Each structure stands twice: as C-alpha cells, then as structure tokens.
Short mmCIF file of C-alpha atoms in Angstrom, two decimals:
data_model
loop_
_atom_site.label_atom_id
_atom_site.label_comp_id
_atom_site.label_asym_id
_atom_site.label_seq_id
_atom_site.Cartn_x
_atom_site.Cartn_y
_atom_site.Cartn_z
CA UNK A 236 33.40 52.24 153.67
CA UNK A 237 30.62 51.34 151.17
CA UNK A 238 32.15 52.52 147.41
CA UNK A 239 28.80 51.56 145.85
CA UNK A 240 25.10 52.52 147.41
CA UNK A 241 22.08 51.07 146.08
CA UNK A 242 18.26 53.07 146.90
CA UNK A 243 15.66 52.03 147.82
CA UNK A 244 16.43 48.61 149.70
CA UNK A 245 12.76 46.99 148.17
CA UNK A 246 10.50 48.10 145.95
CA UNK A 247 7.37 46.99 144.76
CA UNK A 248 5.43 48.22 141.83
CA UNK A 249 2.09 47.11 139.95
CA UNK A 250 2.98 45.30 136.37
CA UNK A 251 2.80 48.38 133.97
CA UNK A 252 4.29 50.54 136.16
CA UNK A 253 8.00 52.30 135.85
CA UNK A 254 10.41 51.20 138.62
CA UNK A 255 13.31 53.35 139.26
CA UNK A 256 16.41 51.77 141.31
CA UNK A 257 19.10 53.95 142.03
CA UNK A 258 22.62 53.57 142.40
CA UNK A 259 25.78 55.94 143.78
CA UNK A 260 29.78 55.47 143.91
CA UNK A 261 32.59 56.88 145.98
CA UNK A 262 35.47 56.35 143.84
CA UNK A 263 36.27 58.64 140.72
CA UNK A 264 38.51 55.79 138.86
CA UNK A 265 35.44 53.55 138.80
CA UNK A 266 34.74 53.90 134.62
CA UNK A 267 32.46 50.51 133.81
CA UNK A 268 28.96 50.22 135.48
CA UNK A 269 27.16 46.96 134.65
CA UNK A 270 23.36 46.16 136.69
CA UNK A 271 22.85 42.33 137.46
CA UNK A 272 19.74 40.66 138.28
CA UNK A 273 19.37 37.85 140.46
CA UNK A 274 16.02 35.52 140.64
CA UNK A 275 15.36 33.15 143.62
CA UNK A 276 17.69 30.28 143.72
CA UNK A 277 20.11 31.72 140.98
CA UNK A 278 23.35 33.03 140.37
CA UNK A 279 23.34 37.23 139.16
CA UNK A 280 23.71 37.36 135.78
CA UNK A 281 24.20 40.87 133.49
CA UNK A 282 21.45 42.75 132.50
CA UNK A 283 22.96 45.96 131.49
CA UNK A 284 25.95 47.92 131.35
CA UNK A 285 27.27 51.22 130.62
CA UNK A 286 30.62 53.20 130.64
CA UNK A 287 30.86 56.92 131.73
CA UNK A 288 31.35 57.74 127.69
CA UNK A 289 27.41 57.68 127.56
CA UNK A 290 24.81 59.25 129.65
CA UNK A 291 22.12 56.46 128.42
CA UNK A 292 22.06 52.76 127.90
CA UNK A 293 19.15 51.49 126.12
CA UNK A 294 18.00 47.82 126.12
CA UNK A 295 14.45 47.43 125.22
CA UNK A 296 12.48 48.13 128.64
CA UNK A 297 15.78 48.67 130.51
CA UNK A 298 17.45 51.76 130.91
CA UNK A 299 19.95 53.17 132.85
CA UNK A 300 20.82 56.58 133.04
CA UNK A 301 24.18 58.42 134.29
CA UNK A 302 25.37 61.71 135.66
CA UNK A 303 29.31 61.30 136.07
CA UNK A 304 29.61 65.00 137.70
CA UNK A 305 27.19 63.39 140.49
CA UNK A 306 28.49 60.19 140.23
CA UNK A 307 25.21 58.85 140.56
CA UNK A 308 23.30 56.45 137.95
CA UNK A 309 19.43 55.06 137.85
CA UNK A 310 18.08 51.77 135.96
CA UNK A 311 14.36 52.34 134.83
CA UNK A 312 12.37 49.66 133.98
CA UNK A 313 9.29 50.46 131.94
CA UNK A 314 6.38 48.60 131.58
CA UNK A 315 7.05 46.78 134.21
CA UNK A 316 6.25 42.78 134.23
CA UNK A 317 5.71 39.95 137.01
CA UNK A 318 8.59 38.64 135.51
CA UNK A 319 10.97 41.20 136.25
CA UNK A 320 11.01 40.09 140.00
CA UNK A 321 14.53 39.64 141.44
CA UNK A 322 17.24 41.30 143.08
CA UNK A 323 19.03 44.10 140.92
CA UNK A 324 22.69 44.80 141.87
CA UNK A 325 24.11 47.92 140.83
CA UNK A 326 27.97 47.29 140.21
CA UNK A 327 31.00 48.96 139.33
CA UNK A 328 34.99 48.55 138.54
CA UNK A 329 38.25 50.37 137.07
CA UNK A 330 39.43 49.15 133.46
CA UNK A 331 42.73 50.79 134.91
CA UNK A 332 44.48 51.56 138.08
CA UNK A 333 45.56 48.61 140.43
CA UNK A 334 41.93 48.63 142.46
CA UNK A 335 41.19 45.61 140.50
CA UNK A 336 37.92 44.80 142.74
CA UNK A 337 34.47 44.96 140.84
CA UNK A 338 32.55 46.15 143.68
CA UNK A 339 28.48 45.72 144.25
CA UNK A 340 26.24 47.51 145.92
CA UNK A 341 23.41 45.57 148.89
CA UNK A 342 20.78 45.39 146.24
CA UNK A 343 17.48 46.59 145.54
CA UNK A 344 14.42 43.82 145.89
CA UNK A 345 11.58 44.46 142.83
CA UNK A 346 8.40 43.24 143.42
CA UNK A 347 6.24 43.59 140.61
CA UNK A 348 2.63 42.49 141.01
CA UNK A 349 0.16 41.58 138.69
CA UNK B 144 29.14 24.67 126.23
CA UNK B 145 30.91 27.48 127.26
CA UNK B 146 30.24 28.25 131.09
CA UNK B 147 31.56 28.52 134.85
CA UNK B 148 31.03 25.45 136.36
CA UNK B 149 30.70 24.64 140.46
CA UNK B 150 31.02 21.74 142.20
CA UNK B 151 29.52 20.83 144.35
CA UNK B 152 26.07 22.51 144.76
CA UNK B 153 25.51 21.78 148.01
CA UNK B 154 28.13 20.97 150.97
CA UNK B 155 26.88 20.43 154.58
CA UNK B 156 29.53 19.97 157.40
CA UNK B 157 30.09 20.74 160.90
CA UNK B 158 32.34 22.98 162.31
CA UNK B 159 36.25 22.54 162.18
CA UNK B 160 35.78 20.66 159.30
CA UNK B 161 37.78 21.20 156.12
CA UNK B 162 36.43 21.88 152.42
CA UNK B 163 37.25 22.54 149.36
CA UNK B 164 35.24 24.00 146.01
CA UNK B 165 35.95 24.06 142.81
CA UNK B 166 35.60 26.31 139.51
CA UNK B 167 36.17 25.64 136.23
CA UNK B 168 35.43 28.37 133.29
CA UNK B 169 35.36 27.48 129.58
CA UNK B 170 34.67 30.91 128.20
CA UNK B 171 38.28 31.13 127.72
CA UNK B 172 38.76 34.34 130.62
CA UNK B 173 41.50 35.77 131.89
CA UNK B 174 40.31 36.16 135.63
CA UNK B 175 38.54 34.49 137.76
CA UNK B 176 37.14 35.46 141.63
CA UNK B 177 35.35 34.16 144.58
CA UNK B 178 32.50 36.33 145.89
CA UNK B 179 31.03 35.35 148.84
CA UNK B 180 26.79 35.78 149.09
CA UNK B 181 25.12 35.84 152.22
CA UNK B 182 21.68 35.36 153.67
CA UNK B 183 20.83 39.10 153.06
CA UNK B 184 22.63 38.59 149.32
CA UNK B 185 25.26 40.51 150.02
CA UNK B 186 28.54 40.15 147.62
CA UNK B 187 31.58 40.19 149.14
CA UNK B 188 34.32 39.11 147.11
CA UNK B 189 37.33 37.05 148.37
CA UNK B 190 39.95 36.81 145.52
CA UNK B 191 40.60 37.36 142.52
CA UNK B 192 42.98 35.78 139.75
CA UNK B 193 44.74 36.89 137.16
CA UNK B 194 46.66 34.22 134.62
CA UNK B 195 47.25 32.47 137.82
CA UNK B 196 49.02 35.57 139.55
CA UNK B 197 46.75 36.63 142.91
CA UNK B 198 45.91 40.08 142.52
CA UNK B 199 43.13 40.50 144.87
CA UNK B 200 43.55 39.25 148.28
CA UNK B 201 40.52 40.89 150.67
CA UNK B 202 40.58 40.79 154.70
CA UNK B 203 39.33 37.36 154.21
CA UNK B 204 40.06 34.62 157.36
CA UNK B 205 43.23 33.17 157.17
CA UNK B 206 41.33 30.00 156.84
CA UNK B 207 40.52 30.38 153.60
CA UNK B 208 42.75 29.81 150.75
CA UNK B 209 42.52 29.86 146.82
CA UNK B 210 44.27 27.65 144.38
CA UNK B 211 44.83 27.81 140.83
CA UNK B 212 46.65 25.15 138.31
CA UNK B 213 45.31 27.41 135.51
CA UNK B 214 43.77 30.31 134.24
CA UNK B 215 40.59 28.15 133.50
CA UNK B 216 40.46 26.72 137.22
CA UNK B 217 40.38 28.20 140.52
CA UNK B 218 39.43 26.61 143.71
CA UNK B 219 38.65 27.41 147.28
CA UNK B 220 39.62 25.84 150.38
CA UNK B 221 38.60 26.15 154.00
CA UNK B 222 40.59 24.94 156.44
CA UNK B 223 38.62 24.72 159.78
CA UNK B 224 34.69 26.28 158.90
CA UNK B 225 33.53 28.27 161.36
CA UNK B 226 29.49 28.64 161.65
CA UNK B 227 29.68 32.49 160.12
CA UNK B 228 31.37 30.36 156.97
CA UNK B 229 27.34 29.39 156.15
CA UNK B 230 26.84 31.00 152.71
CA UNK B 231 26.61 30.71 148.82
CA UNK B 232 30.47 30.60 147.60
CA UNK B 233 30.15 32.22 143.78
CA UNK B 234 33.05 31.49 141.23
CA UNK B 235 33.14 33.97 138.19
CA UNK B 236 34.99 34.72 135.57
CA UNK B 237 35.77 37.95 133.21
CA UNK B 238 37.61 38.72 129.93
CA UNK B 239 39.99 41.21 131.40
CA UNK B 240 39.57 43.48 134.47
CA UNK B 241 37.10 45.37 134.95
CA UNK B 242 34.55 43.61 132.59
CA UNK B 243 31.37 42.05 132.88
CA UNK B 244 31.09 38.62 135.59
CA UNK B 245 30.40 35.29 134.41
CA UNK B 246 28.72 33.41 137.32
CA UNK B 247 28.53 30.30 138.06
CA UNK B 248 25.46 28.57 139.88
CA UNK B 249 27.26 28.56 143.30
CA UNK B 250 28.05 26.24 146.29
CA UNK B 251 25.81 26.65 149.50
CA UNK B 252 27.64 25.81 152.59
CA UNK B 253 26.06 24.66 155.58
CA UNK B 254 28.12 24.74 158.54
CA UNK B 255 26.22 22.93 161.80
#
C-alpha cells in the first residue's frame, strides 16, 4: 500500500518556467509534510516543509501549497533555473500516534533546461 | 561540525559475505534510521531508533540487523548479502519524531 504518491514521475521544463510536482497521502494522522531534493551523487536534503496548520509555505521561489480536506499538496517552483535539477521527494510523518515511520513518496525527476 | 557521518562510502563484496556500516550524528538527535535507496531512488526505510529503544522494525530480511551503543551512533549489519542487497544504505537523524531528516552522504553496496 503506497501512503504517499508523488505526480508526475519526470518532468522537464524550460529555465523560467513554473514546475508543479504534486504529492497525495493515505493516512489522516500524517500532520508534518517536508519536500527533499536530491542532486546526482548526493544524499536528499530539506528543502521545504509545512504542517497542516497552513495552507501555504513560502520560501523564495519554492512553494508548496495544501488542501488537508483532499489530502493532497503541490510544490511550485517559479522561475525555474538549470540549477534546480534533481529529484524532489514529497514526504510525510505523525508528530503523534505510534506510526513512527516518515514515509516518502517514488519521486518526481525535474529537468530544467536552459 | 555538526553532521551525520557514514563510513564507509563505498563497500564492494560478493555474496554471503558479511558487512557492517556505521553512523554517527553530532547534531545532538534523538533518533536515528536506516533508509534503504535503490537504483530507481526509491526510500525504503529499515529502522528506526529512539534513545537506543527500536521502535521501527520494517519487513526487512532477517539478515539485517541494527546496533546502537548510543543515541549518537547506530550501525547496520548484514549477515550473508544477497545480490538484491546492491544499494545506497542512508543513516539519518531527527530531533524528535516526526521532524525533518538529517542525511548522511550514504554507503553504496556492491554485492557481485
């Protein structure tokens, strides 16, 4: 049973661009969402969080957006740079409960060309 | 520095072989866990650890086995590695459940 569903699988976008990556969860005791991005040969590292409190997370070109009634969230990336190129992970955990397994979803690839 | 350290980077073996990894954290965390990353970068975790006390023990082989002398340590050993073992092992750490991971670089295994 995947808890945690990541869309599309790869995406590539020109540099500029806005790249959505979306994200979905099973389980209603899951209350902390962070997004990690992975470059080639590295370990994922966080890039953004947010807990079902908020409906937005801001970070500069980096936003994610949440609907807890549809349990589904989205990162956007704005202006979109070469740099931004890695694997984003869409992740998510109880603070409470017993399940204490943060659980990620397969990824999303971003291309972003020049 | 504060940090989750791996050793080693890079372990090649061949099969029925045993291994071991090793994780050390100096961010001062509560729990630690092995996540296992595949050639399609799938995570998988393994185990977790709280202050020492297992709380996360997935279907994982019976082969493998975690050990902790501390909450700043936790290690991983393999017992017999099986070709399907071939993957990057990922220590991390968090403040508290359900927080933000702390990663460290990894171990790739190469099982021939």
């Amino acid at each position: 049973q995947q808890q945690v569903r990541q869309s599309p699988q790869s995406l590539t976008v020109w540099e500029g661009e806005t790249a959505i990556l979306n994200c979905s969860y099973e389980d209603s005791t899951f209350d902390y969402f962070p997004w990690y991005w992975q470059f080639p040969r590295e370990s994922p590292a966080l890039l953004i969080a947010i807990r079902p409190v908020s409906n937005k997370k801001e970070d500069g070109r980096f936003t994610i957006f949440f609907n807890k009634r549809e349990k589904k969230l989205s990162l956007h990336i704005t202006d979109s740079q070469p740099g931004d190129s890695a694997t984003y992970f869409c992740a998510a955990s109880p603070t409470s409960g017993g399940n204490y397994k943060p659980t990620f979803g397969k990824g999303t690839s971003l291309v972003v060309h020049p | 520095e504060t940090a989750v350290f791996q050793t080693p980077n890079y372990h090649v073996t061949q099969v029925g072989n045993e291994v071991s990894f090793n994780c050390k954290q100096t961010l001062g965390h509560d729990t630690m866990y092995w996540y296992k990353q595949d050639s399609k970068k799938l995570l998988k975790i393994m185990f977790s650890y709280n202050n020492k006390q297992l709380i996360v023990n997935e279907t994982v082989p019976r082969r493998f086995s975690p050990q902790s002398s501390d909450k700043a340590h936790l290690n991983l050993r393999i017992k017999s590695v099986e070709p399907e073992d071939s993957a990057v092992y990922l220590c991390a750490s968090s403040p508290d459940w359900g927080d933000t991971l702390y990663f460290g670089a990894g171990t790739r295994l190469s099982v021939l």
